[in-house]
mmCIF file of C-alpha atoms in Angstrom:
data_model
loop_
_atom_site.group_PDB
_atom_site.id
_atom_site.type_symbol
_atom_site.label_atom_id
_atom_site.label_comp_id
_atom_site.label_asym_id
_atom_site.label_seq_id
_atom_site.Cartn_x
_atom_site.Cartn_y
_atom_site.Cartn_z
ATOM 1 C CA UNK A 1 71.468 -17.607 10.779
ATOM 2 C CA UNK A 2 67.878 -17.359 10.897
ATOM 3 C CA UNK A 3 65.638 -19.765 8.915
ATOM 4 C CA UNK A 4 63.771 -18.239 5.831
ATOM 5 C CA UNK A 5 60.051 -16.938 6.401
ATOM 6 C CA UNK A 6 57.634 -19.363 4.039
ATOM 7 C CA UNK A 7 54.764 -18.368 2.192
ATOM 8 C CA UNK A 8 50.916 -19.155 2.639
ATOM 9 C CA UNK A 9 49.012 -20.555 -0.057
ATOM 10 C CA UNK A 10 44.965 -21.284 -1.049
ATOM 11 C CA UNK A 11 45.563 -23.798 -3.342
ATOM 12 C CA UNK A 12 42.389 -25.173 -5.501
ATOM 13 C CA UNK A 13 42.282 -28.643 -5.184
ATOM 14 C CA UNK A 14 40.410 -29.993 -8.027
ATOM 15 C CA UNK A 15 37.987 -33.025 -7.834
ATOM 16 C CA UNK A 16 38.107 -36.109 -5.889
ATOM 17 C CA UNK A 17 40.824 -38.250 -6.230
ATOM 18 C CA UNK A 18 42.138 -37.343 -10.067
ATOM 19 C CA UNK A 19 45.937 -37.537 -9.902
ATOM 20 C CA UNK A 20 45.066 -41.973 -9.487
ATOM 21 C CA UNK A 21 42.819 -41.346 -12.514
ATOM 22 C CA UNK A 22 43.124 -42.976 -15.286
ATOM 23 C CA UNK A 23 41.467 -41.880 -18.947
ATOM 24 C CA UNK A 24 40.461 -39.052 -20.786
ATOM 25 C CA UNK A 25 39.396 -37.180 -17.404
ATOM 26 C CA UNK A 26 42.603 -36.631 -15.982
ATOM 27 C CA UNK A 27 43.056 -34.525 -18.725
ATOM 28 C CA UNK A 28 41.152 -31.791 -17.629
ATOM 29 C CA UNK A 29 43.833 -31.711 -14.700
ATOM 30 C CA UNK A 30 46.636 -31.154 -16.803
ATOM 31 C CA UNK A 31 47.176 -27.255 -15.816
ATOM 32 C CA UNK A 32 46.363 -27.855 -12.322
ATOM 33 C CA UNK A 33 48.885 -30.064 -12.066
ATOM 34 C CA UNK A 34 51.364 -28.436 -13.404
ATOM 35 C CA UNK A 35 50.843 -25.544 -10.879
ATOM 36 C CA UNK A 36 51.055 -27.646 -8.010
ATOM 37 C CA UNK A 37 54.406 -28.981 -9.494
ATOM 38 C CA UNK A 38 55.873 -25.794 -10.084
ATOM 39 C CA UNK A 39 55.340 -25.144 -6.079
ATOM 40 C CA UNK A 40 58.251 -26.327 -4.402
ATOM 41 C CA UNK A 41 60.202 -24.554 -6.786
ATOM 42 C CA UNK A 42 58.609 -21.353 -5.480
ATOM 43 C CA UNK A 43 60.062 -21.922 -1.871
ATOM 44 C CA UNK A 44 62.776 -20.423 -0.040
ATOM 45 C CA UNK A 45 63.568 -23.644 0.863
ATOM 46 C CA UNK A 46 62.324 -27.522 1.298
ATOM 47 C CA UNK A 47 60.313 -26.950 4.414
ATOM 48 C CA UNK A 48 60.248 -29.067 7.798
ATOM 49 C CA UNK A 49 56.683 -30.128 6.875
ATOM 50 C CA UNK A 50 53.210 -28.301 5.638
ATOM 51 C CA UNK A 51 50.101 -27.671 8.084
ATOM 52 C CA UNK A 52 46.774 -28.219 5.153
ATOM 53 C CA UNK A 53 43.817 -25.994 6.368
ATOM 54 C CA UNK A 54 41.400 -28.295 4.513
ATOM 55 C CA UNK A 55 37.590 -27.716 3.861
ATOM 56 C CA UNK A 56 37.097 -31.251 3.835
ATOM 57 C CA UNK A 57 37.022 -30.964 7.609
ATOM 58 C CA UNK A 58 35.031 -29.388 9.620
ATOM 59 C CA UNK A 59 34.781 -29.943 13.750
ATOM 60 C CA UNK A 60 32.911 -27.848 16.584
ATOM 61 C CA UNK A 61 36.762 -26.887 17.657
ATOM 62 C CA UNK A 62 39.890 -26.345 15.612
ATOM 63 C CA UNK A 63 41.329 -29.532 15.327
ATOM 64 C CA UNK A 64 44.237 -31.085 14.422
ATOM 65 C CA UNK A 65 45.407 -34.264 13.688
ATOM 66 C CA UNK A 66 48.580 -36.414 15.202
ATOM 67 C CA UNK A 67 49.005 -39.222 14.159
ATOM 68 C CA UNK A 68 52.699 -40.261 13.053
ATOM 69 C CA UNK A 69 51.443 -42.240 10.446
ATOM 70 C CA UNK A 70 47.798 -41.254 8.601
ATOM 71 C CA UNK A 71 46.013 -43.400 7.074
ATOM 72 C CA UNK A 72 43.088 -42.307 3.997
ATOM 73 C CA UNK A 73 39.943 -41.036 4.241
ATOM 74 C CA UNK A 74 38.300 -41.498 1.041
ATOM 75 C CA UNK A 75 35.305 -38.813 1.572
ATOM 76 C CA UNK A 76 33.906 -38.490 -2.186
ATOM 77 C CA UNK A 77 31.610 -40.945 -3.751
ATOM 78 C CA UNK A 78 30.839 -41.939 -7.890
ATOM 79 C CA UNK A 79 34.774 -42.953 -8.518
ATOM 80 C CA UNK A 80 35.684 -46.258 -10.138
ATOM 81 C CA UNK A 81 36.079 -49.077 -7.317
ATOM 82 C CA UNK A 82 39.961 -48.711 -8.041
ATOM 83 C CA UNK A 83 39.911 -45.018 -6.743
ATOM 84 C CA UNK A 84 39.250 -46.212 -3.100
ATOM 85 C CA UNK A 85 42.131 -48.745 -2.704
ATOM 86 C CA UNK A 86 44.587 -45.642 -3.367
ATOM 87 C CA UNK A 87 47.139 -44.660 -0.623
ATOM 88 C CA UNK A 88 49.435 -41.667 0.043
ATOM 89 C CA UNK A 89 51.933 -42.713 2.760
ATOM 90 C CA UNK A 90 53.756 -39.327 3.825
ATOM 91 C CA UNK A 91 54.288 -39.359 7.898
ATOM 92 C CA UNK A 92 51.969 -37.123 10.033
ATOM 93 C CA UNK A 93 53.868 -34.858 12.487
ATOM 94 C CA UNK A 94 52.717 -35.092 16.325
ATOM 95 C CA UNK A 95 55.381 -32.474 17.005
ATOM 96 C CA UNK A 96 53.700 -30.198 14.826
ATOM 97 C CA UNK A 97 50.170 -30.836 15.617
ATOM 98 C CA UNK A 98 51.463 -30.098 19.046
ATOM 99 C CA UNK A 99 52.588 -27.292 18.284
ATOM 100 C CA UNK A 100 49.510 -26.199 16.236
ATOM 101 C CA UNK A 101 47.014 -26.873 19.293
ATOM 102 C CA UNK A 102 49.736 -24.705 21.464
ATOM 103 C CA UNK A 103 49.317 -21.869 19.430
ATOM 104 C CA UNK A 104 45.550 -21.951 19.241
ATOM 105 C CA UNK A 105 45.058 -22.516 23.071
ATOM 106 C CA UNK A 106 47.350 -19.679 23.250
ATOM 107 C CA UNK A 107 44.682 -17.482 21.316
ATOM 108 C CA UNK A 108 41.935 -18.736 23.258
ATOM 109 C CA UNK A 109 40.343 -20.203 20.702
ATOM 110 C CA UNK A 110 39.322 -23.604 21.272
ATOM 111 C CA UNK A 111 41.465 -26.550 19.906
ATOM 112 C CA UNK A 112 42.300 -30.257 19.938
ATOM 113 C CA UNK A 113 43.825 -33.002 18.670
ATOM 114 C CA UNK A 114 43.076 -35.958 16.800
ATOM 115 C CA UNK A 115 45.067 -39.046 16.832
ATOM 116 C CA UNK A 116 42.690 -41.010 14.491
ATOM 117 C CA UNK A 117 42.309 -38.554 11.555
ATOM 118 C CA UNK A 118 43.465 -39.711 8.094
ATOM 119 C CA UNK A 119 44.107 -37.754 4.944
ATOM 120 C CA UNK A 120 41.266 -36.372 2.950
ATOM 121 C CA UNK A 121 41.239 -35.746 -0.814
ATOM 122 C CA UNK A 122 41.639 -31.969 -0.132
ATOM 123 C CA UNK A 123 44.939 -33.268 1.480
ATOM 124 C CA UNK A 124 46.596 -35.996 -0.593
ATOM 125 C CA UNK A 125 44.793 -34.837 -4.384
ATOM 126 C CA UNK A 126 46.552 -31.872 -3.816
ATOM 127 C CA UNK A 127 50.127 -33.139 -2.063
ATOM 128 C CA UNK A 128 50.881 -35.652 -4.307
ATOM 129 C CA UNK A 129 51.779 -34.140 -7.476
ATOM 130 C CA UNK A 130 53.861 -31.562 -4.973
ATOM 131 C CA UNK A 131 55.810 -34.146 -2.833
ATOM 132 C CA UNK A 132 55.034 -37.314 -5.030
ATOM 133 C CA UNK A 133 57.105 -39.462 -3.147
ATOM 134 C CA UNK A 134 54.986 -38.859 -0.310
ATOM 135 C CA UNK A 135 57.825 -37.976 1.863
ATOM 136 C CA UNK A 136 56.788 -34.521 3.176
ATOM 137 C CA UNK A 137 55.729 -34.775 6.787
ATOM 138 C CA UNK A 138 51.847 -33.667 7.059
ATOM 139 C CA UNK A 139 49.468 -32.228 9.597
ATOM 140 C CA UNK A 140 46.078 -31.479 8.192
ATOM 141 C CA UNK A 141 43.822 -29.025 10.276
ATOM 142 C CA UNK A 142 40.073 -28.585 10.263
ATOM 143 C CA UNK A 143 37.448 -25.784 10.236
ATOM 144 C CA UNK A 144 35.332 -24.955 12.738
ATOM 145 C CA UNK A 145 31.631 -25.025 12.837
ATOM 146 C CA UNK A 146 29.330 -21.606 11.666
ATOM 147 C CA UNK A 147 32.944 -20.597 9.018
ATOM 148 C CA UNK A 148 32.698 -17.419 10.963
ATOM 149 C CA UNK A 149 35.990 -15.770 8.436
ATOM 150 C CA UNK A 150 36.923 -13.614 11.481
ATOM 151 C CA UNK A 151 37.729 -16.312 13.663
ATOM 152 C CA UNK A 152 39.152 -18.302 11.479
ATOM 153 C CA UNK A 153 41.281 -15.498 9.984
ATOM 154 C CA UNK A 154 42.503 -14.760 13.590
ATOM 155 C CA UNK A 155 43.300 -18.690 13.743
ATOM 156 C CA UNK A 156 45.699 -17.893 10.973
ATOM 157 C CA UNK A 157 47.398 -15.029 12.521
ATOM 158 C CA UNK A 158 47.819 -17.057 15.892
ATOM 159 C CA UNK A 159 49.820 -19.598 13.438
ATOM 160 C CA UNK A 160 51.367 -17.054 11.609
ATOM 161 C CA UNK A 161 55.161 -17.788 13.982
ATOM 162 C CA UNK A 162 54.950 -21.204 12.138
ATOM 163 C CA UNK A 163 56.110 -19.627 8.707
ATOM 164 C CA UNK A 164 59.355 -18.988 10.292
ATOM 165 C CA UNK A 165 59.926 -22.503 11.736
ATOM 166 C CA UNK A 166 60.066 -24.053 8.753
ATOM 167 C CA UNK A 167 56.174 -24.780 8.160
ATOM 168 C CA UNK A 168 54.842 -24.650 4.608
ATOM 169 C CA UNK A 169 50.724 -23.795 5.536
ATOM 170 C CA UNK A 170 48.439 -24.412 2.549
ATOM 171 C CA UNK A 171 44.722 -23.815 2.495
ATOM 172 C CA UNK A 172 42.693 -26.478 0.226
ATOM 173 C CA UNK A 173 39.842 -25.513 -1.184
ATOM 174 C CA UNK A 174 37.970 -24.260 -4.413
ATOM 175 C CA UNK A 175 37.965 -20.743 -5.672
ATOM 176 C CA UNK A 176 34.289 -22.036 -7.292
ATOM 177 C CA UNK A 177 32.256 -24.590 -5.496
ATOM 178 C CA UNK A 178 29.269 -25.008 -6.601
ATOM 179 C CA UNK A 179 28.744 -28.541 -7.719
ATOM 180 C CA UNK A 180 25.357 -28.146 -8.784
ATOM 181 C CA UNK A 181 26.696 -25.930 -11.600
ATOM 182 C CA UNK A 182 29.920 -26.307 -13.009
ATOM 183 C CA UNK A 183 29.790 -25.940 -16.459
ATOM 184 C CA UNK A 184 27.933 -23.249 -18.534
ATOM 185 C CA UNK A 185 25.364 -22.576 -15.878
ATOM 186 C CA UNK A 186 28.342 -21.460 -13.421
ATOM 187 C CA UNK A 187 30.315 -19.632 -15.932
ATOM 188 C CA UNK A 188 28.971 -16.308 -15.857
ATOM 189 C CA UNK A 189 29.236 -16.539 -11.556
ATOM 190 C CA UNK A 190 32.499 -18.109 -11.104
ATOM 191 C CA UNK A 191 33.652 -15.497 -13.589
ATOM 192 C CA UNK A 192 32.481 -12.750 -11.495
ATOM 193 C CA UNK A 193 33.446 -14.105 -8.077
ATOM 194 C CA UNK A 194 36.720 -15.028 -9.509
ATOM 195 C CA UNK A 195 37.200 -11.450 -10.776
ATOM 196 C CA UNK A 196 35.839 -10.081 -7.719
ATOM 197 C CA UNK A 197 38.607 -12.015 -5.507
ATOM 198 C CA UNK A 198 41.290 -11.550 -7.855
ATOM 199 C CA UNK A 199 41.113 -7.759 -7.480
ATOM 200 C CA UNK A 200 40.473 -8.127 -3.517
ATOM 201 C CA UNK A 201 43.767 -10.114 -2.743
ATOM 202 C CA UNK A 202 45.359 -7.468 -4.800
ATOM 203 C CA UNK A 203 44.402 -4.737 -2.681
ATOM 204 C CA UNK A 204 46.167 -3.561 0.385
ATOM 205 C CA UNK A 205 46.306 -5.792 3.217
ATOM 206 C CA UNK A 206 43.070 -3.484 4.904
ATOM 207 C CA UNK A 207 41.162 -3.294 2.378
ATOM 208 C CA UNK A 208 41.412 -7.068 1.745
ATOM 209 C CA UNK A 209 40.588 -8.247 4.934
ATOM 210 C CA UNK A 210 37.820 -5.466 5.441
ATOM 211 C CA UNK A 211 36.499 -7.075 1.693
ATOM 212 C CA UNK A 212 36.942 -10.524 2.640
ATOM 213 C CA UNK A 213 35.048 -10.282 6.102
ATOM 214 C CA UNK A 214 32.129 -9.294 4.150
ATOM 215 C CA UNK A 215 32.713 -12.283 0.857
ATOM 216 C CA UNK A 216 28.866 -12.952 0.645
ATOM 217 C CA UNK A 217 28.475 -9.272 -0.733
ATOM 218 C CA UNK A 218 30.743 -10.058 -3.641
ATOM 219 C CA UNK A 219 29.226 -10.400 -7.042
ATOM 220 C CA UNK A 220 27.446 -13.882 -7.511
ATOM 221 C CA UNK A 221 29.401 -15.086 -3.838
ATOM 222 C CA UNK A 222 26.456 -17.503 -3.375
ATOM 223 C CA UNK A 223 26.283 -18.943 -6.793
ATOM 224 C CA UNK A 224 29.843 -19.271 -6.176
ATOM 225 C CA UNK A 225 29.827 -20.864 -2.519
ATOM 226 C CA UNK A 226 26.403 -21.929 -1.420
ATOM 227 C CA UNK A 227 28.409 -23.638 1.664
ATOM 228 C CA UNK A 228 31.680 -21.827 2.130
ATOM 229 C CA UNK A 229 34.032 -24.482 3.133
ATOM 230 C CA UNK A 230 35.937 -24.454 0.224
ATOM 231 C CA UNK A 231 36.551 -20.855 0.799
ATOM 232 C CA UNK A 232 36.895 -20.591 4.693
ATOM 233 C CA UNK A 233 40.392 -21.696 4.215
ATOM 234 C CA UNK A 234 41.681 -18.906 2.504
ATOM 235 C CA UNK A 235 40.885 -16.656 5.704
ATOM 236 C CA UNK A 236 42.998 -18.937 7.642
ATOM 237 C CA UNK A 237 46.053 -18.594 5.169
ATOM 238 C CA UNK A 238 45.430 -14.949 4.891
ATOM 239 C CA UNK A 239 45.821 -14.029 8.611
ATOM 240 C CA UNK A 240 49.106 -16.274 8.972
ATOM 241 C CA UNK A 241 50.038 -14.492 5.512
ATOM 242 C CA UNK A 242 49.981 -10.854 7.663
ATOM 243 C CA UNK A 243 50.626 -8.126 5.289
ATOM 244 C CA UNK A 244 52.295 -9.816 2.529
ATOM 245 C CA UNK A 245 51.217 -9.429 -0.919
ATOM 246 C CA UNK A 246 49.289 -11.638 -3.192
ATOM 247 C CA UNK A 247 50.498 -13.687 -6.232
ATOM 248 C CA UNK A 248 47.920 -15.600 -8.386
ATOM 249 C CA UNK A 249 49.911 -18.918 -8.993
ATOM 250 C CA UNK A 250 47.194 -20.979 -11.029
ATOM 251 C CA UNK A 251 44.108 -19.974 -12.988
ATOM 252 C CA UNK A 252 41.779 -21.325 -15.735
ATOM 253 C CA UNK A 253 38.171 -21.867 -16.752
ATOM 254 C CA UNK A 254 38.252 -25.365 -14.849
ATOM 255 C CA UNK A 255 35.505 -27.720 -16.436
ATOM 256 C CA UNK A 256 33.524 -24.718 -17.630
ATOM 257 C CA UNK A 257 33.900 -22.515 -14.561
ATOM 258 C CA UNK A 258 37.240 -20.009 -13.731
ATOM 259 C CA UNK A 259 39.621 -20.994 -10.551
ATOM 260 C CA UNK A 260 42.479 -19.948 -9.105
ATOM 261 C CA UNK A 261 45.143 -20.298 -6.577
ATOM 262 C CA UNK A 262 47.279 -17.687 -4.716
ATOM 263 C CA UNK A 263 50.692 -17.646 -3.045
ATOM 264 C CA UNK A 264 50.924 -14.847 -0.008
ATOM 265 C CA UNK A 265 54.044 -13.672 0.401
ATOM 266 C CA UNK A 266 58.039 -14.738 -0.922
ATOM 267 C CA UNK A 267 59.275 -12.722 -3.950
ATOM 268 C CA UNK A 268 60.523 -14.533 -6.510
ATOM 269 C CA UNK A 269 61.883 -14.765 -10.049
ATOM 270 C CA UNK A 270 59.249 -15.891 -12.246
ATOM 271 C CA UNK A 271 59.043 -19.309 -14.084
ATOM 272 C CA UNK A 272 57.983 -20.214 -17.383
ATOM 273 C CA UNK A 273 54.698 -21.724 -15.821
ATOM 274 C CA UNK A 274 53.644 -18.106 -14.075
ATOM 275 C CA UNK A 275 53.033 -16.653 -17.784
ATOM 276 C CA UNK A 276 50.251 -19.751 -18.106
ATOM 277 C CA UNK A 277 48.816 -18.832 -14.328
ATOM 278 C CA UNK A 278 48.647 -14.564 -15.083
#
């Protein structure tokens, strides 16, 4: 019997390290969160472990990291002294990350591996209200230099064999990042680029990519993403996603501004937490 083919994801990530927050802040979480818990449920079944694209990494090569045992990388700054003592234990996967830099070498596109690399807060802000027994094996992998989205969207289709071996692959990012304006200054652009990618992942899978090759044309795309890394993932997930349709999983007016995640692929029967996401 064959194993089940998994889905792709760009998941928003939300800010810094807020699921170890404590006060009225971690309030304004309270929607993401229960989108990210509502994710495993959405699975064929519990995969082998998840490959994070995350734009909190960026290298001149794809690279990926492999070590069995990750430690933190606590790359955000402003947090309460408590906030960088945190930990989130789940293994790495060397297996995997070998794996990963097979497939990319195999695409000629230039990879490598990194035994050193820890978890970033695109990484464990976003797995541990998922697996929060930190128990999921993890291998997080980086951008590359210049975010050209071709490249990295054939990246994703070179790792597209993963999703039937097992491999969950989740893109972390931010449908809005603009940190400069969140709030009411970025409402009126993270509305528009929001509606502007809603309606592009819903489109065929041609007329997506043809769309998405082109993002800075989209209405308000720089307000949106001065510096694309929170965005560059989403080409990665999309070329391992193929053809497969999209499924907005999570959205809101975040802190002022609209985001939203998306699931590629994997019909399902609704839950009762989709009708909050539509």
């Amino acid at each position: 019997m064959s194993a089940p083919r998994f889905p792709t994801y760009f998941l928003s990530h939300g800010g810094g390290p807020w699921p170890y927050m404590k006060g009225p802040m971690r309030e304004h979480y309270r929607l993401l969160e229960r989108s990210l818990q509502d994710l495993p449920a959405q699975l064929p079944e519990r995969p082998r472990a998840v490959l994070v694209v995350t734009g909190h990494w960026e290298e001149d090569a794809y690279t990926v990291s492999s070590s069995p045992a990750p430690g933190m990388v606590f790359d955000y700054y402003g947090f309460p002294e408590y906030l960088y003592h945190i930990q989130y234990p789940a293994p790495g996967a060397p297996t995997l990350a070998e794996r990963v830099h097979g497939l990319l070498s195999a695409a000629d596109l230039p990879a490598r591996a990194d035994a050193e690399r820890g978890f970033d807060h695109g990484t464990f802000s976003m797995m541990k209200p998922i697996y929060p027994d930190a128990d999921m094996p993890i291998v997080q992998l980086s951008l590359r230099h210049g975010y050209d989205p071709a490249e990295h969207w054939r990246a994703g289709q070179a790792l597209a064999p993963l999703r039937d071996e097992g491999i969950l692959i989740v893109g972390s990012g931010l449908s809005y990042h603009n940190l400069s304006k969140f709030g009411p200054a970025g409402a009126e652009p993270a509305m528009q680029f929001d509606g502007w990618l809603r309606q592009t992942l819903a489109a065929g899978p041609e007329a997506r990519r043809e769309a998405l090759m082109h993002w800075a044309q989209a209405p308000s795309a720089r307000e949106a993403h001065p510096r694309e890394d929170h965005l560059i993932p989403l080409m990665v997930v999309l070329g391992a996603a193929q053809d497969d349709p999209a499924v907005c999983v999570y959205g809101e007016r975040f802190m002022g501004v609209a985001a939203s995640s998306f699931r590629f692929g994997v019909d399902r029967t609704p839950t009762a937490f989709d009708q909050l996401a539509a």
